[in-house]
Amino acid sequence: MDSPTKRKQYVIKPPIPSDEKQRLAAVRSYHLLDTLPEKDFDNITALTASICDTPIALVTLLDTDRNFLKSHYGLAFNEAPRDTSFCGHAILEETDVFVVEDARIDPRFEKNPLTTNMQAVFYAGARLVNSDGFSLGTLCVFDTKPRTITSKQRRALTALAYQVVNLFEARKHNRMLLAAQEELKERNEELKSFAGIVSHDMKMPLANMIITSDMLHAKYGNVLDAQAKKYLDYIKQSSFTLSEYISGLLEHYETDKTISSIAETFDSQDLIEEIIELLNINIDCEINLPEENIEMQANKSALEQIFINLVGNSLKYNDKDKIKIDIDCFEKDDVYYFSISDNGMGIPEEELSNIFDLFGTIGVLDRNGVKGNGIGLSTVKKLITKLGGEIEIFSTLGVGTTFKFSIQKKIIV
């Protein structure tokens, strides 16, 4: 038997592709080198070995100086030198499948250690070509005896190689999505932090403007003309509007904190009565509560925020002398269902599709002459979605609006 030094002199090394630099960059872009075996690839090599009736099947990636075996059916190792690899030759072939029927009589492989030491006599390899045309490696089979490959096996090997590349692409795409998701998460956290800092910093000057307007009214009201008083009222009202806008933004961006609150057990009647008390209603209003009281297990803080927004809208966007609001609640299986109906202004049909969009408004003024900011309903939908529910709206212009929504029951252990 030849010594290792002498044997290497007879090995015909596979040539280096002309686009090797770009090809290697493509291989590494999939981040599969030196990764652990995966069932998806192992299933393909097992199937390939069965179809081709061979003891060995591999998914390989050709690195700078090694042939990395992403999946190795029938072998106990996961890499081999590139200089002695059959795959190094296979990636240069333009045919669909590179075949060596008997390596012992093939000048390229007769002195190859894989042939002389491991009895790798038969080889068939289909190139793994990505969408940019780079040969990444092969899906290949080995046998210890000379043989041929049938046209049916050739077609199967080509088709399975195509599926291997699809798996490569899917994993690459998933990695990119995860990276983009992480970047978006970081930017969202930065945005939340920025919004919180800016909002809190703006609230104090706005409060000072409101107080200053009242002080000017009180101290100089007797010397100000009607136009000057009107300007002061405008400054005060604008400050209130901007303050509400900022509060809405903070509420919207802090929904994650609300959702993370621990679930509680509480009565539906108590919850709704607390909301009505918080709203401090000082206008003619009739609110009809659900007939049935339900013991609920849910995120109370989030539900309070939802009700405050929806009932608050029913109060604000109502042009009737007497406001009427009907609230209903029932449970079925593991879901709570709610509805809030009012006799308010209603919403034009063409506006319903974007009513839950952030900053989406219908352009009308509320009963106090203030235009909405389009944050509240967006926050409501965001909360309901995170609570595992859905919300829908029904409205008739001039007659009223009904919101129906659901949330998942939270099991308390």
PDB file of N, CA and C in Angstrom, residues 34-126:
ATOM      1  N   ASP A  34     -20.648  24.211   9.822  1.00  0.00           N
ATOM      2  CA  ASP A  34     -20.411  23.867  11.227  1.00  0.00           C
ATOM      3  C   ASP A  34     -21.686  23.878  12.077  1.00  0.00           C
ATOM      4  N   THR A  35     -22.833  23.727  11.442  1.00  0.00           N
ATOM      5  CA  THR A  35     -24.079  23.608  12.208  1.00  0.00           C
ATOM      6  C   THR A  35     -24.379  22.141  12.473  1.00  0.00           C
ATOM      7  N   LEU A  36     -25.221  21.904  13.448  1.00  0.00           N
ATOM      8  CA  LEU A  36     -25.587  20.543  13.831  1.00  0.00           C
ATOM      9  C   LEU A  36     -26.527  19.913  12.803  1.00  0.00           C
ATOM     10  N   PRO A  37     -26.627  18.589  12.802  1.00  0.00           N
ATOM     11  CA  PRO A  37     -27.572  17.925  11.892  1.00  0.00           C
ATOM     12  C   PRO A  37     -29.001  18.403  12.141  1.00  0.00           C
ATOM     13  N   GLU A  38     -29.783  18.402  11.078  1.00  0.00           N
ATOM     14  CA  GLU A  38     -31.188  18.798  11.178  1.00  0.00           C
ATOM     15  C   GLU A  38     -32.055  17.735  10.523  1.00  0.00           C
ATOM     16  N   LYS A  39     -33.202  17.502  11.143  1.00  0.00           N
ATOM     17  CA  LYS A  39     -34.075  16.424  10.694  1.00  0.00           C
ATOM     18  C   LYS A  39     -34.510  16.605   9.243  1.00  0.00           C
ATOM     19  N   ASP A  40     -34.777  17.840   8.843  1.00  0.00           N
ATOM     20  CA  ASP A  40     -35.247  18.090   7.474  1.00  0.00           C
ATOM     21  C   ASP A  40     -34.230  17.602   6.445  1.00  0.00           C
ATOM     22  N   PHE A  41     -32.950  17.874   6.678  1.00  0.00           N
ATOM     23  CA  PHE A  41     -31.909  17.434   5.752  1.00  0.00           C
ATOM     24  C   PHE A  41     -31.658  15.932   5.879  1.00  0.00           C
ATOM     25  N   ASP A  42     -31.701  15.439   7.115  1.00  0.00           N
ATOM     26  CA  ASP A  42     -31.478  14.007   7.321  1.00  0.00           C
ATOM     27  C   ASP A  42     -32.577  13.169   6.670  1.00  0.00           C
ATOM     28  N   ASN A  43     -33.780  13.689   6.671  1.00  0.00           N
ATOM     29  CA  ASN A  43     -34.872  12.985   5.992  1.00  0.00           C
ATOM     30  C   ASN A  43     -34.610  12.881   4.488  1.00  0.00           C
ATOM     31  N   ILE A  44     -34.055  13.947   3.918  1.00  0.00           N
ATOM     32  CA  ILE A  44     -33.773  13.944   2.485  1.00  0.00           C
ATOM     33  C   ILE A  44     -32.661  12.963   2.141  1.00  0.00           C
ATOM     34  N   THR A  45     -31.593  12.927   2.944  1.00  0.00           N
ATOM     35  CA  THR A  45     -30.508  11.984   2.634  1.00  0.00           C
ATOM     36  C   THR A  45     -30.963  10.535   2.817  1.00  0.00           C
ATOM     37  N   ALA A  46     -31.801  10.279   3.822  1.00  0.00           N
ATOM     38  CA  ALA A  46     -32.325   8.917   4.008  1.00  0.00           C
ATOM     39  C   ALA A  46     -33.182   8.507   2.813  1.00  0.00           C
ATOM     40  N   LEU A  47     -34.007   9.440   2.358  1.00  0.00           N
ATOM     41  CA  LEU A  47     -34.856   9.168   1.192  1.00  0.00           C
ATOM     42  C   LEU A  47     -34.017   8.974  -0.069  1.00  0.00           C
ATOM     43  N   THR A  48     -33.000   9.808  -0.229  1.00  0.00           N
ATOM     44  CA  THR A  48     -32.114   9.710  -1.399  1.00  0.00           C
ATOM     45  C   THR A  48     -31.400   8.355  -1.433  1.00  0.00           C
ATOM     46  N   ALA A  49     -30.879   7.918  -0.283  1.00  0.00           N
ATOM     47  CA  ALA A  49     -30.206   6.621  -0.208  1.00  0.00           C
ATOM     48  C   ALA A  49     -31.160   5.490  -0.567  1.00  0.00           C
ATOM     49  N   SER A  50     -32.405   5.618  -0.126  1.00  0.00           N
ATOM     50  CA  SER A  50     -33.402   4.586  -0.415  1.00  0.00           C
ATOM     51  C   SER A  50     -33.733   4.540  -1.903  1.00  0.00           C
ATOM     52  N   ILE A  51     -33.934   5.703  -2.500  1.00  0.00           N
ATOM     53  CA  ILE A  51     -34.286   5.759  -3.924  1.00  0.00           C
ATOM     54  C   ILE A  51     -33.145   5.246  -4.794  1.00  0.00           C
ATOM     55  N   CYS A  52     -31.931   5.641  -4.439  1.00  0.00           N
ATOM     56  CA  CYS A  52     -30.769   5.243  -5.244  1.00  0.00           C
ATOM     57  C   CYS A  52     -30.188   3.893  -4.823  1.00  0.00           C
ATOM     58  N   ASP A  53     -30.735   3.319  -3.749  1.00  0.00           N
ATOM     59  CA  ASP A  53     -30.291   2.015  -3.252  1.00  0.00           C
ATOM     60  C   ASP A  53     -28.790   2.013  -2.956  1.00  0.00           C
ATOM     61  N   THR A  54     -28.366   3.024  -2.189  1.00  0.00           N
ATOM     62  CA  THR A  54     -26.951   3.159  -1.821  1.00  0.00           C
ATOM     63  C   THR A  54     -26.821   3.215  -0.307  1.00  0.00           C
ATOM     64  N   PRO A  55     -25.660   2.820   0.224  1.00  0.00           N
ATOM     65  CA  PRO A  55     -25.471   2.855   1.686  1.00  0.00           C
ATOM     66  C   PRO A  55     -25.159   4.241   2.227  1.00  0.00           C
ATOM     67  N   ILE A  56     -24.782   5.154   1.349  1.00  0.00           N
ATOM     68  CA  ILE A  56     -24.367   6.489   1.798  1.00  0.00           C
ATOM     69  C   ILE A  56     -25.060   7.566   0.959  1.00  0.00           C
ATOM     70  N   ALA A  57     -25.552   8.606   1.636  1.00  0.00           N
ATOM     71  CA  ALA A  57     -26.096   9.792   0.958  1.00  0.00           C
ATOM     72  C   ALA A  57     -25.712  11.015   1.779  1.00  0.00           C
ATOM     73  N   LEU A  58     -25.321  12.085   1.095  1.00  0.00           N
ATOM     74  CA  LEU A  58     -24.807  13.271   1.781  1.00  0.00           C
ATOM     75  C   LEU A  58     -25.402  14.555   1.219  1.00  0.00           C
ATOM     76  N   VAL A  59     -25.548  15.549   2.077  1.00  0.00           N
ATOM     77  CA  VAL A  59     -25.760  16.938   1.655  1.00  0.00           C
ATOM     78  C   VAL A  59     -24.468  17.660   2.013  1.00  0.00           C
ATOM     79  N   THR A  60     -23.772  18.180   1.014  1.00  0.00           N
ATOM     80  CA  THR A  60     -22.458  18.777   1.255  1.00  0.00           C
ATOM     81  C   THR A  60     -22.433  20.253   0.889  1.00  0.00           C
ATOM     82  N   LEU A  61     -21.565  20.966   1.576  1.00  0.00           N
ATOM     83  CA  LEU A  61     -21.278  22.366   1.267  1.00  0.00           C
ATOM     84  C   LEU A  61     -19.766  22.492   1.109  1.00  0.00           C
ATOM     85  N   LEU A  62     -19.330  22.994  -0.032  1.00  0.00           N
ATOM     86  CA  LEU A  62     -17.898  23.048  -0.327  1.00  0.00           C
ATOM     87  C   LEU A  62     -17.311  24.362   0.173  1.00  0.00           C
ATOM     88  N   ASP A  63     -16.529  24.261   1.251  1.00  0.00           N
ATOM     89  CA  ASP A  63     -15.874  25.422   1.843  1.00  0.00           C
ATOM     90  C   ASP A  63     -14.497  25.604   1.201  1.00  0.00           C
ATOM     91  N   THR A  64     -13.695  26.533   1.714  1.00  0.00           N
ATOM     92  CA  THR A  64     -12.391  26.855   1.128  1.00  0.00           C
ATOM     93  C   THR A  64     -11.508  25.620   0.960  1.00  0.00           C
ATOM     94  N   ASP A  65     -11.345  24.864   2.035  1.00  0.00           N
ATOM     95  CA  ASP A  65     -10.441  23.719   1.974  1.00  0.00           C
ATOM     96  C   ASP A  65     -11.058  22.451   2.543  1.00  0.00           C
ATOM     97  N   ARG A  66     -12.358  22.420   2.657  1.00  0.00           N
ATOM     98  CA  ARG A  66     -13.020  21.231   3.189  1.00  0.00           C
ATOM     99  C   ARG A  66     -14.386  21.056   2.546  1.00  0.00           C
ATOM    100  N   ASN A  67     -14.884  19.855   2.659  1.00  0.00           N
ATOM    101  CA  ASN A  67     -16.228  19.524   2.208  1.00  0.00           C
ATOM    102  C   ASN A  67     -17.048  19.255   3.462  1.00  0.00           C
ATOM    103  N   PHE A  68     -17.901  20.226   3.847  1.00  0.00           N
ATOM    104  CA  PHE A  68     -18.696  20.081   5.061  1.00  0.00           C
ATOM    105  C   PHE A  68     -19.956  19.289   4.751  1.00  0.00           C
ATOM    106  N   LEU A  69     -20.222  18.260   5.562  1.00  0.00           N
ATOM    107  CA  LEU A  69     -21.381  17.403   5.352  1.00  0.00           C
ATOM    108  C   LEU A  69     -22.510  17.858   6.275  1.00  0.00           C
ATOM    109  N   LYS A  70     -23.430  18.607   5.707  1.00  0.00           N
ATOM    110  CA  LYS A  70     -24.569  19.086   6.500  1.00  0.00           C
ATOM    111  C   LYS A  70     -25.433  17.917   6.951  1.00  0.00           C
ATOM    112  N   SER A  71     -25.567  16.927   6.107  1.00  0.00           N
ATOM    113  CA  SER A  71     -26.257  15.698   6.492  1.00  0.00           C
ATOM    114  C   SER A  71     -25.432  14.518   5.974  1.00  0.00           C
ATOM    115  N   HIS A  72     -25.227  13.522   6.815  1.00  0.00           N
ATOM    116  CA  HIS A  72     -24.373  12.396   6.402  1.00  0.00           C
ATOM    117  C   HIS A  72     -25.025  11.070   6.773  1.00  0.00           C
ATOM    118  N   TYR A  73     -25.805  10.556   5.872  1.00  0.00           N
ATOM    119  CA  TYR A  73     -26.453   9.259   6.062  1.00  0.00           C
ATOM    120  C   TYR A  73     -25.465   8.157   5.696  1.00  0.00           C
ATOM    121  N   GLY A  74     -25.157   7.277   6.652  1.00  0.00           N
ATOM    122  CA  GLY A  74     -24.253   6.169   6.399  1.00  0.00           C
ATOM    123  C   GLY A  74     -22.805   6.443   6.725  1.00  0.00           C
ATOM    124  N   LEU A  75     -22.490   7.654   7.222  1.00  0.00           N
ATOM    125  CA  LEU A  75     -21.119   8.007   7.614  1.00  0.00           C
ATOM    126  C   LEU A  75     -21.116   8.555   9.028  1.00  0.00           C
ATOM    127  N   ALA A  76     -19.973   8.434   9.693  1.00  0.00           N
ATOM    128  CA  ALA A  76     -19.883   8.878  11.086  1.00  0.00           C
ATOM    129  C   ALA A  76     -19.179  10.224  11.235  1.00  0.00           C
ATOM    130  N   PHE A  77     -18.681  10.821  10.152  1.00  0.00           N
ATOM    131  CA  PHE A  77     -17.992  12.108  10.251  1.00  0.00           C
ATOM    132  C   PHE A  77     -18.741  13.165   9.441  1.00  0.00           C
ATOM    133  N   ASN A  78     -18.402  14.436   9.690  1.00  0.00           N
ATOM    134  CA  ASN A  78     -19.168  15.509   9.050  1.00  0.00           C
ATOM    135  C   ASN A  78     -18.326  16.453   8.185  1.00  0.00           C
ATOM    136  N   GLU A  79     -17.075  16.120   7.916  1.00  0.00           N
ATOM    137  CA  GLU A  79     -16.304  16.912   6.968  1.00  0.00           C
ATOM    138  C   GLU A  79     -15.123  16.091   6.454  1.00  0.00           C
ATOM    139  N   ALA A  80     -14.630  16.515   5.295  1.00  0.00           N
ATOM    140  CA  ALA A  80     -13.499  15.834   4.664  1.00  0.00           C
ATOM    141  C   ALA A  80     -12.722  16.869   3.854  1.00  0.00           C
ATOM    142  N   PRO A  81     -11.441  16.586   3.511  1.00  0.00           N
ATOM    143  CA  PRO A  81     -10.662  17.549   2.728  1.00  0.00           C
ATOM    144  C   PRO A  81     -11.289  17.806   1.355  1.00  0.00           C
ATOM    145  N   ARG A  82     -11.266  19.036   0.940  1.00  0.00           N
ATOM    146  CA  ARG A  82     -11.808  19.388  -0.370  1.00  0.00           C
ATOM    147  C   ARG A  82     -10.960  18.801  -1.496  1.00  0.00           C
ATOM    148  N   ASP A  83      -9.635  18.741  -1.293  1.00  0.00           N
ATOM    149  CA  ASP A  83      -8.731  18.287  -2.351  1.00  0.00           C
ATOM    150  C   ASP A  83      -9.031  16.866  -2.810  1.00  0.00           C
ATOM    151  N   THR A  84      -9.575  16.046  -1.900  1.00  0.00           N
ATOM    152  CA  THR A  84      -9.852  14.654  -2.265  1.00  0.00           C
ATOM    153  C   THR A  84     -11.349  14.385  -2.456  1.00  0.00           C
ATOM    154  N   SER A  85     -12.150  15.457  -2.462  1.00  0.00           N
ATOM    155  CA  SER A  85     -13.599  15.265  -2.539  1.00  0.00           C
ATOM    156  C   SER A  85     -14.064  15.016  -3.977  1.00  0.00           C
ATOM    157  N   PHE A  86     -15.010  14.131  -4.120  1.00  0.00           N
ATOM    158  CA  PHE A  86     -15.689  13.935  -5.405  1.00  0.00           C
ATOM    159  C   PHE A  86     -16.555  15.158  -5.706  1.00  0.00           C
ATOM    160  N   CYS A  87     -17.092  15.757  -4.654  1.00  0.00           N
ATOM    161  CA  CYS A  87     -17.998  16.906  -4.835  1.00  0.00           C
ATOM    162  C   CYS A  87     -17.286  18.099  -5.440  1.00  0.00           C
ATOM    163  N   GLY A  88     -15.980  18.233  -5.153  1.00  0.00           N
ATOM    164  CA  GLY A  88     -15.213  19.321  -5.749  1.00  0.00           C
ATOM    165  C   GLY A  88     -15.208  19.238  -7.265  1.00  0.00           C
ATOM    166  N   HIS A  89     -15.229  18.033  -7.811  1.00  0.00           N
ATOM    167  CA  HIS A  89     -15.340  17.834  -9.256  1.00  0.00           C
ATOM    168  C   HIS A  89     -16.787  18.045  -9.719  1.00  0.00           C
ATOM    169  N   ALA A  90     -17.734  17.553  -8.893  1.00  0.00           N
ATOM    170  CA  ALA A  90     -19.145  17.590  -9.295  1.00  0.00           C
ATOM    171  C   ALA A  90     -19.669  19.006  -9.494  1.00  0.00           C
ATOM    172  N   ILE A  91     -19.225  19.962  -8.654  1.00  0.00           N
ATOM    173  CA  ILE A  91     -19.776  21.319  -8.762  1.00  0.00           C
ATOM    174  C   ILE A  91     -19.340  22.015 -10.053  1.00  0.00           C
ATOM    175  N   LEU A  92     -18.313  21.458 -10.740  1.00  0.00           N
ATOM    176  CA  LEU A  92     -17.824  22.066 -11.982  1.00  0.00           C
ATOM    177  C   LEU A  92     -18.555  21.547 -13.207  1.00  0.00           C
ATOM    178  N   GLU A  93     -19.325  20.475 -13.039  1.00  0.00           N
ATOM    179  CA  GLU A  93     -20.010  19.864 -14.167  1.00  0.00           C
ATOM    180  C   GLU A  93     -21.307  20.612 -14.476  1.00  0.00           C
ATOM    181  N   GLU A  94     -21.614  20.773 -15.744  1.00  0.00           N
ATOM    182  CA  GLU A  94     -22.839  21.445 -16.157  1.00  0.00           C
ATOM    183  C   GLU A  94     -24.006  20.474 -16.269  1.00  0.00           C
ATOM    184  N   THR A  95     -23.732  19.176 -16.223  1.00  0.00           N
ATOM    185  CA  THR A  95     -24.796  18.183 -16.309  1.00  0.00           C
ATOM    186  C   THR A  95     -25.614  18.188 -15.027  1.00  0.00           C
ATOM    187  N   ASP A  96     -26.844  17.630 -15.105  1.00  0.00           N
ATOM    188  CA  ASP A  96     -27.717  17.632 -13.942  1.00  0.00           C
ATOM    189  C   ASP A  96     -27.160  16.758 -12.825  1.00  0.00           C
ATOM    190  N   VAL A  97     -26.534  15.637 -13.182  1.00  0.00           N
ATOM    191  CA  VAL A  97     -25.959  14.741 -12.182  1.00  0.00           C
ATOM    192  C   VAL A  97     -24.575  14.296 -12.647  1.00  0.00           C
ATOM    193  N   PHE A  98     -23.583  14.441 -11.776  1.00  0.00           N
ATOM    194  CA  PHE A  98     -22.215  14.002 -12.056  1.00  0.00           C
ATOM    195  C   PHE A  98     -22.079  12.557 -11.568  1.00  0.00           C
ATOM    196  N   VAL A  99     -21.700  11.639 -12.460  1.00  0.00           N
ATOM    197  CA  VAL A  99     -21.678  10.219 -12.130  1.00  0.00           C
ATOM    198  C   VAL A  99     -20.290   9.638 -12.350  1.00  0.00           C
ATOM    199  N   VAL A 100     -19.825   8.873 -11.366  1.00  0.00           N
ATOM    200  CA  VAL A 100     -18.601   8.066 -11.490  1.00  0.00           C
ATOM    201  C   VAL A 100     -19.032   6.621 -11.232  1.00  0.00           C
ATOM    202  N   GLU A 101     -19.093   5.828 -12.300  1.00  0.00           N
ATOM    203  CA  GLU A 101     -19.599   4.457 -12.158  1.00  0.00           C
ATOM    204  C   GLU A 101     -18.603   3.540 -11.452  1.00  0.00           C
ATOM    205  N   ASP A 102     -17.297   3.721 -11.732  1.00  0.00           N
ATOM    206  CA  ASP A 102     -16.274   2.906 -11.070  1.00  0.00           C
ATOM    207  C   ASP A 102     -15.029   3.754 -10.882  1.00  0.00           C
ATOM    208  N   ALA A 103     -14.871   4.281  -9.665  1.00  0.00           N
ATOM    209  CA  ALA A 103     -13.757   5.187  -9.376  1.00  0.00           C
ATOM    210  C   ALA A 103     -12.407   4.493  -9.503  1.00  0.00           C
ATOM    211  N   ARG A 104     -12.373   3.176  -9.406  1.00  0.00           N
ATOM    212  CA  ARG A 104     -11.112   2.439  -9.454  1.00  0.00           C
ATOM    213  C   ARG A 104     -10.450   2.493 -10.822  1.00  0.00           C
ATOM    214  N   ILE A 105     -11.259   2.774 -11.871  1.00  0.00           N
ATOM    215  CA  ILE A 105     -10.703   2.840 -13.221  1.00  0.00           C
ATOM    216  C   ILE A 105     -10.838   4.233 -13.821  1.00  0.00           C
ATOM    217  N   ASP A 106     -11.192   5.191 -12.963  1.00  0.00           N
ATOM    218  CA  ASP A 106     -11.309   6.586 -13.409  1.00  0.00           C
ATOM    219  C   ASP A 106     -10.028   7.306 -13.017  1.00  0.00           C
ATOM    220  N   PRO A 107      -9.286   7.859 -13.985  1.00  0.00           N
ATOM    221  CA  PRO A 107      -8.000   8.512 -13.680  1.00  0.00           C
ATOM    222  C   PRO A 107      -8.078   9.583 -12.595  1.00  0.00           C
ATOM    223  N   ARG A 108      -9.241  10.241 -12.493  1.00  0.00           N
ATOM    224  CA  ARG A 108      -9.387  11.312 -11.502  1.00  0.00           C
ATOM    225  C   ARG A 108      -9.472  10.769 -10.070  1.00  0.00           C
ATOM    226  N   PHE A 109      -9.913   9.521  -9.914  1.00  0.00           N
ATOM    227  CA  PHE A 109     -10.210   9.025  -8.574  1.00  0.00           C
ATOM    228  C   PHE A 109      -9.536   7.696  -8.217  1.00  0.00           C
ATOM    229  N   GLU A 110      -8.801   7.076  -9.149  1.00  0.00           N
ATOM    230  CA  GLU A 110      -8.267   5.739  -8.871  1.00  0.00           C
ATOM    231  C   GLU A 110      -7.277   5.736  -7.707  1.00  0.00           C
ATOM    232  N   LYS A 111      -6.560   6.850  -7.486  1.00  0.00           N
ATOM    233  CA  LYS A 111      -5.619   6.937  -6.368  1.00  0.00           C
ATOM    234  C   LYS A 111      -6.163   7.785  -5.206  1.00  0.00           C
ATOM    235  N   ASN A 112      -7.444   8.142  -5.279  1.00  0.00           N
ATOM    236  CA  ASN A 112      -8.055   8.973  -4.239  1.00  0.00           C
ATOM    237  C   ASN A 112      -8.212   8.163  -2.949  1.00  0.00           C
ATOM    238  N   PRO A 113      -7.854   8.724  -1.792  1.00  0.00           N
ATOM    239  CA  PRO A 113      -8.009   8.001  -0.514  1.00  0.00           C
ATOM    240  C   PRO A 113      -9.424   7.501  -0.272  1.00  0.00           C
ATOM    241  N   LEU A 114     -10.417   8.221  -0.755  1.00  0.00           N
ATOM    242  CA  LEU A 114     -11.793   7.768  -0.579  1.00  0.00           C
ATOM    243  C   LEU A 114     -12.036   6.459  -1.337  1.00  0.00           C
ATOM    244  N   THR A 115     -11.338   6.327  -2.464  1.00  0.00           N
ATOM    245  CA  THR A 115     -11.467   5.103  -3.258  1.00  0.00           C
ATOM    246  C   THR A 115     -10.634   3.978  -2.669  1.00  0.00           C
ATOM    247  N   THR A 116      -9.366   4.259  -2.353  1.00  0.00           N
ATOM    248  CA  THR A 116      -8.443   3.209  -1.900  1.00  0.00           C
ATOM    249  C   THR A 116      -8.653   2.806  -0.450  1.00  0.00           C
ATOM    250  N   ASN A 117      -9.039   3.756   0.401  1.00  0.00           N
ATOM    251  CA  ASN A 117      -9.177   3.467   1.826  1.00  0.00           C
ATOM    252  C   ASN A 117     -10.610   3.185   2.258  1.00  0.00           C
ATOM    253  N   MET A 118     -11.566   3.879   1.627  1.00  0.00           N
ATOM    254  CA  MET A 118     -12.953   3.765   2.077  1.00  0.00           C
ATOM    255  C   MET A 118     -13.842   3.020   1.075  1.00  0.00           C
ATOM    256  N   GLN A 119     -13.221   2.516   0.025  1.00  0.00           N
ATOM    257  CA  GLN A 119     -13.950   1.762  -0.993  1.00  0.00           C
ATOM    258  C   GLN A 119     -15.130   2.555  -1.582  1.00  0.00           C
ATOM    259  N   ALA A 120     -14.919   3.865  -1.783  1.00  0.00           N
ATOM    260  CA  ALA A 120     -15.923   4.683  -2.458  1.00  0.00           C
ATOM    261  C   ALA A 120     -15.761   4.461  -3.954  1.00  0.00           C
ATOM    262  N   VAL A 121     -16.531   3.537  -4.484  1.00  0.00           N
ATOM    263  CA  VAL A 121     -16.363   3.117  -5.881  1.00  0.00           C
ATOM    264  C   VAL A 121     -17.346   3.833  -6.794  1.00  0.00           C
ATOM    265  N   PHE A 122     -18.617   3.873  -6.384  1.00  0.00           N
ATOM    266  CA  PHE A 122     -19.654   4.544  -7.196  1.00  0.00           C
ATOM    267  C   PHE A 122     -20.017   5.878  -6.558  1.00  0.00           C
ATOM    268  N   TYR A 123     -20.222   6.888  -7.393  1.00  0.00           N
ATOM    269  CA  TYR A 123     -20.610   8.222  -6.909  1.00  0.00           C
ATOM    270  C   TYR A 123     -21.587   8.846  -7.899  1.00  0.00           C
ATOM    271  N   ALA A 124     -22.604   9.478  -7.372  1.00  0.00           N
ATOM    272  CA  ALA A 124     -23.518  10.280  -8.190  1.00  0.00           C
ATOM    273  C   ALA A 124     -23.892  11.511  -7.377  1.00  0.00           C
ATOM    274  N   GLY A 125     -23.659  12.696  -7.944  1.00  0.00           N
ATOM    275  CA  GLY A 125     -23.926  13.932  -7.211  1.00  0.00           C
ATOM    276  C   GLY A 125     -24.647  14.963  -8.051  1.00  0.00           C
ATOM    277  N   ALA A 126     -25.725  15.524  -7.482  1.00  0.00           N
ATOM    278  CA  ALA A 126     -26.460  16.612  -8.127  1.00  0.00           C
ATOM    279  C   ALA A 126     -26.043  17.924  -7.462  1.00  0.00           C
TER     280      ALA A 126
END
